[in-house]
Coordinates of C-alpha atoms in Angstrom, one line a residue:
M1 CA 59.9 -19.1 -4.9
A2 CA 60.3 -20.6 -1.4
L3 CA 57.4 -22.8 -0.2
N4 CA 56.9 -23.9 3.5
G5 CA 60.3 -22.2 4.5
V6 CA 62.4 -23.9 1.8
L7 CA 64.7 -21.5 0.1
P8 CA 64.8 -21.3 -3.7
E9 CA 68.0 -22.5 -5.2
E10 CA 68.5 -20.8 -8.7
H11 CA 71.6 -19.6 -10.5
Y12 CA 75.3 -19.7 -9.9
A13 CA 78.0 -17.4 -11.0
D14 CA 81.6 -18.6 -11.4
C15 CA 83.7 -15.7 -10.2
A16 CA 87.2 -15.0 -11.6
N17 CA 88.6 -15.6 -8.0
G18 CA 87.5 -19.3 -8.1
Y19 CA 84.4 -19.0 -5.9
R20 CA 80.8 -19.7 -6.9
I21 CA 78.0 -17.2 -5.9
H22 CA 74.4 -18.2 -5.7
Y23 CA 71.9 -15.6 -7.0
I24 CA 68.2 -15.1 -7.9
D25 CA 67.4 -13.3 -11.1
V26 CA 63.9 -12.3 -11.7
G27 CA 62.2 -9.5 -13.9
A28 CA 63.4 -7.4 -16.9
G29 CA 64.5 -3.9 -17.0
P30 CA 67.1 -1.8 -15.2
A31 CA 69.2 -3.9 -12.7
V32 CA 68.6 -3.7 -9.0
V33 CA 70.9 -5.8 -6.7
F34 CA 69.9 -6.7 -3.3
L35 CA 72.6 -7.3 -0.7
H36 CA 71.6 -9.0 2.5
G37 CA 72.8 -8.6 6.0
S38 CA 74.8 -11.2 8.1
G39 CA 73.8 -13.6 10.9
P40 CA 72.9 -17.2 11.3
G41 CA 71.5 -18.7 8.2
A42 CA 71.4 -15.4 6.3
S43 CA 70.6 -15.4 2.5
G44 CA 69.3 -13.1 -0.1
H45 CA 65.9 -14.5 -0.3
S46 CA 65.1 -14.7 3.4
N47 CA 66.0 -10.9 3.8
F48 CA 64.2 -9.6 0.6
K49 CA 61.5 -12.0 -0.3
G50 CA 58.9 -9.3 0.5
N51 CA 60.6 -6.7 -1.8
Y52 CA 62.2 -8.1 -4.9
P53 CA 59.3 -9.8 -6.5
W54 CA 57.3 -6.7 -6.0
L55 CA 59.9 -4.5 -7.9
A56 CA 60.3 -7.1 -10.6
A57 CA 56.6 -7.0 -11.3
R58 CA 57.0 -3.2 -11.9
G59 CA 59.7 -3.2 -14.6
Y60 CA 63.1 -4.0 -12.9
R61 CA 65.5 -6.9 -13.2
C62 CA 66.1 -7.8 -9.7
L63 CA 69.2 -9.8 -8.7
V64 CA 69.5 -11.2 -5.2
P65 CA 72.9 -12.9 -4.5
D66 CA 73.9 -14.8 -1.5
L67 CA 77.1 -13.2 0.0
I68 CA 80.1 -15.3 0.1
G69 CA 79.9 -17.4 3.3
F70 CA 76.1 -17.2 3.3
G71 CA 73.1 -18.8 1.5
F72 CA 73.9 -21.3 -1.1
S73 CA 77.1 -19.5 -2.0
D74 CA 80.7 -20.9 -1.4
K75 CA 81.7 -20.9 2.4
P76 CA 85.4 -20.9 2.5
N77 CA 87.0 -21.6 5.9
D78 CA 90.6 -20.8 4.8
V79 CA 90.3 -17.1 4.1
D80 CA 89.4 -14.1 6.1
H81 CA 86.3 -12.1 5.1
P82 CA 87.3 -8.3 5.0
L83 CA 84.9 -6.0 3.3
S84 CA 87.0 -6.0 0.2
F85 CA 86.5 -9.7 -0.3
F86 CA 82.8 -9.3 -0.1
V87 CA 82.9 -6.3 -2.6
E88 CA 85.3 -8.5 -4.9
C89 CA 82.9 -11.4 -5.0
V90 CA 79.7 -9.2 -5.7
K91 CA 81.5 -7.3 -8.4
Q92 CA 82.8 -10.5 -10.1
T93 CA 79.3 -11.9 -9.9
L94 CA 78.0 -8.9 -11.7
D95 CA 80.7 -9.1 -14.3
A96 CA 79.9 -12.9 -14.9
I97 CA 76.2 -12.2 -15.6
G98 CA 76.9 -9.0 -17.6
V99 CA 75.6 -6.2 -15.2
E100 CA 77.3 -3.0 -16.2
T101 CA 75.2 -0.5 -14.2
C102 CA 72.7 -1.1 -11.3
C103 CA 71.2 0.3 -8.2
L104 CA 72.3 -1.4 -5.1
V105 CA 70.0 -2.1 -2.1
G106 CA 71.8 -3.1 1.0
N107 CA 70.8 -4.0 4.7
S108 CA 73.4 -4.1 7.4
L109 CA 76.4 -6.0 6.1
G110 CA 74.9 -5.6 2.7
G111 CA 74.8 -1.9 3.2
A112 CA 78.4 -1.8 3.8
V113 CA 79.2 -3.9 0.9
A114 CA 76.9 -1.6 -1.2
I115 CA 78.8 1.4 -0.1
G116 CA 82.2 -0.3 -0.7
L117 CA 81.1 -1.1 -4.3
A118 CA 79.9 2.5 -4.8
L119 CA 83.2 3.9 -3.6
Q120 CA 85.4 1.5 -5.6
Y121 CA 83.3 1.2 -8.8
P122 CA 81.3 4.6 -9.1
E123 CA 80.6 3.8 -12.7
L124 CA 78.8 0.7 -11.8
V125 CA 76.4 2.1 -9.0
E126 CA 73.8 4.5 -10.2
K127 CA 71.9 4.8 -6.9
L128 CA 72.2 3.4 -3.3
I129 CA 69.4 2.3 -1.1
L130 CA 70.6 1.5 2.5
M131 CA 68.9 0.0 5.5
A132 CA 70.9 0.6 8.7
P133 CA 74.1 -0.1 6.8
G134 CA 77.1 -1.5 8.5
G135 CA 80.3 0.4 8.4
M136 CA 79.1 3.6 10.1
S137 CA 80.7 3.0 13.4
N138 CA 83.8 1.4 15.0
R139 CA 83.8 -2.3 15.9
E140 CA 83.7 -1.6 19.6
E141 CA 80.5 0.3 19.2
Y142 CA 78.9 -2.6 17.4
L143 CA 79.8 -5.0 20.1
Q144 CA 78.1 -2.9 22.7
M145 CA 74.7 -3.3 20.9
P146 CA 72.3 -5.8 22.6
G147 CA 71.3 -7.4 19.5
M148 CA 74.9 -7.9 18.2
Q149 CA 75.9 -9.3 21.6
K150 CA 73.0 -11.8 21.4
M151 CA 74.0 -12.9 18.0
F152 CA 77.7 -13.6 18.9
E153 CA 76.4 -15.4 22.1
V154 CA 74.5 -17.7 19.8
Y155 CA 77.4 -18.3 17.6
S156 CA 79.9 -18.9 20.3
A157 CA 77.7 -21.3 22.4
G158 CA 79.3 -24.3 20.5
E159 CA 75.9 -26.0 20.5
P160 CA 73.4 -26.6 17.5
I161 CA 71.1 -23.7 16.9
T162 CA 67.5 -24.8 17.6
H163 CA 64.4 -23.4 16.1
S164 CA 63.6 -21.8 19.4
V165 CA 67.0 -20.2 19.8
M166 CA 66.9 -18.9 16.3
K167 CA 63.4 -17.5 16.8
E168 CA 64.4 -15.8 20.1
L169 CA 67.5 -14.1 18.4
F170 CA 65.5 -12.6 15.5
T171 CA 62.7 -11.5 17.8
F172 CA 65.1 -9.7 20.2
G173 CA 67.7 -8.6 17.7
L174 CA 66.2 -7.8 14.3
T175 CA 62.5 -6.9 14.7
H176 CA 60.6 -4.7 16.9
D177 CA 57.3 -6.6 16.4
P178 CA 57.7 -10.4 17.0
K179 CA 54.9 -11.1 14.5
Y180 CA 57.6 -10.7 11.8
T181 CA 59.7 -13.6 13.1
T182 CA 57.7 -16.3 11.5
D183 CA 58.2 -20.0 11.7
E184 CA 58.7 -19.9 7.9
L185 CA 61.5 -17.4 8.2
V186 CA 63.2 -19.4 11.0
A187 CA 63.0 -22.6 8.9
E188 CA 64.7 -20.8 6.0
R189 CA 67.5 -19.6 8.2
L190 CA 67.9 -23.1 9.8
Q191 CA 68.2 -24.6 6.3
I192 CA 71.3 -22.4 5.5
M193 CA 72.6 -22.6 9.0
A194 CA 73.1 -26.3 8.7
A195 CA 75.6 -25.7 5.9
M196 CA 77.3 -22.7 7.5
N197 CA 80.8 -23.0 9.2
G198 CA 80.8 -19.7 11.2
H199 CA 84.1 -18.8 9.8
V200 CA 82.7 -15.9 7.9
M201 CA 81.3 -14.3 11.1
M202 CA 84.5 -14.7 13.0
T203 CA 86.7 -13.3 10.4
M204 CA 84.4 -10.5 9.2
D205 CA 86.2 -7.2 9.2
I206 CA 84.2 -4.1 8.2
P207 CA 85.9 -0.7 8.5
N208 CA 84.4 2.6 9.5
L209 CA 83.4 4.1 6.1
A210 CA 81.6 7.2 7.7
E211 CA 84.2 9.8 6.6
R212 CA 84.5 8.2 3.1
L213 CA 80.5 8.8 2.4
A214 CA 81.4 12.1 1.0
E215 CA 83.1 10.5 -1.9
L216 CA 79.9 8.9 -3.1
S217 CA 78.8 10.2 -6.5
C218 CA 75.4 8.7 -6.6
P219 CA 72.1 9.6 -4.9
V220 CA 71.3 7.7 -1.7
L221 CA 68.1 6.7 -0.1
A222 CA 68.4 5.5 3.5
F223 CA 66.1 4.0 6.1
W224 CA 66.7 3.5 9.9
G225 CA 64.4 2.0 12.5
T226 CA 64.4 3.8 15.9
N227 CA 64.3 0.5 17.8
D228 CA 67.3 -1.1 16.0
R229 CA 69.3 -3.2 18.5
M230 CA 72.1 -4.2 16.0
M231 CA 73.4 -0.8 14.7
P232 CA 74.6 2.2 16.8
D233 CA 72.5 5.2 16.0
N234 CA 75.6 7.3 15.6
G235 CA 75.2 5.8 12.1
I236 CA 72.3 7.9 11.5
M237 CA 74.4 11.1 11.8
A238 CA 77.2 9.6 9.9
L239 CA 74.9 9.3 6.9
I240 CA 73.3 12.7 7.4
R241 CA 76.5 14.6 7.7
N242 CA 78.4 13.1 5.1
C243 CA 76.1 12.0 2.1
S244 CA 75.5 15.0 -0.2
Q245 CA 72.6 13.5 -2.2
L246 CA 70.5 11.9 0.6
K247 CA 66.9 11.2 1.4
F248 CA 66.6 9.7 4.9
I249 CA 63.5 8.1 6.4
I250 CA 63.5 7.2 10.0
L251 CA 60.8 4.9 11.4
S252 CA 59.5 4.5 14.7
E253 CA 58.4 1.2 16.2
C254 CA 60.9 -0.5 13.8
G255 CA 63.9 -2.7 14.3
H256 CA 66.8 -3.6 12.0
W257 CA 64.6 -4.9 9.3
V258 CA 62.9 -1.9 7.8
M259 CA 62.2 -3.9 4.6
V260 CA 60.3 -6.6 6.6
E261 CA 58.4 -4.6 9.2
Y262 CA 57.6 -1.8 6.7
A263 CA 57.6 -3.7 3.4
D264 CA 54.8 -1.8 1.7
M265 CA 56.1 1.7 2.5
F266 CA 59.8 0.5 1.7
N267 CA 58.7 -0.9 -1.6
K268 CA 56.9 2.2 -2.7
E269 CA 59.7 4.6 -1.6
C270 CA 62.3 2.5 -3.5
L271 CA 60.1 2.5 -6.5
S272 CA 59.8 6.2 -6.4
F273 CA 63.5 6.7 -5.9
L274 CA 64.5 4.3 -8.7
G275 CA 62.3 6.2 -11.1
S276 CA 63.5 9.7 -10.2
D277 CA 66.0 11.6 -12.1

């Protein structure tokens, strides 16, 4: 586990495409795979440290990979990063560690990757848990969101990202209550940011998947904060109108990180959903 804002470095999977993906593997039981969002210094542990240990203690094998370009995973600067590349790397990671079926938990970019996996490999994904997933709107709609504008402003500044700049970005863009933007979180993100090359953010290409949601064959549990400054809220209706097996929880006084700001509720709802028939 991370201490004093230092991220845990654990296992690596050698993917068939030649890339190495870092992942955390804790607990025993049915597999639950946590897929984090994007942004400066993003990693699986920093997104889900308040969630996966709790579920692991209740009978689940929790796998927390760092997506390609993030965390301790490889950060290629000579390839673009369309959704298909993220999906490919996660699928090959799961293949390498022998996961044949799982529930996927995805926030933001990780939500889009989770949906992409469920669409391409329906036999792999038994259930989906989504928190303000990407891929619900068009690119120009995302770029109008104040949190997204702030994030790209930080990336394009051409200067090192300091502790204060990182904290301001998370306070403004990702949380409703600033108390959740802790110094420990900022230290974790800065640790990874020092190794990031920015190429993943500049070449990321996530299509609008809204109309394809009807193709999902698994149950879906979705969360959305009403104070989200990253995701356009037309994504709410995209999920409601197109998912046939959907439970939707909308939270007031909550930003982009439902799993952080409402960790207890989120964990309990996930446990109930995972255990349901």
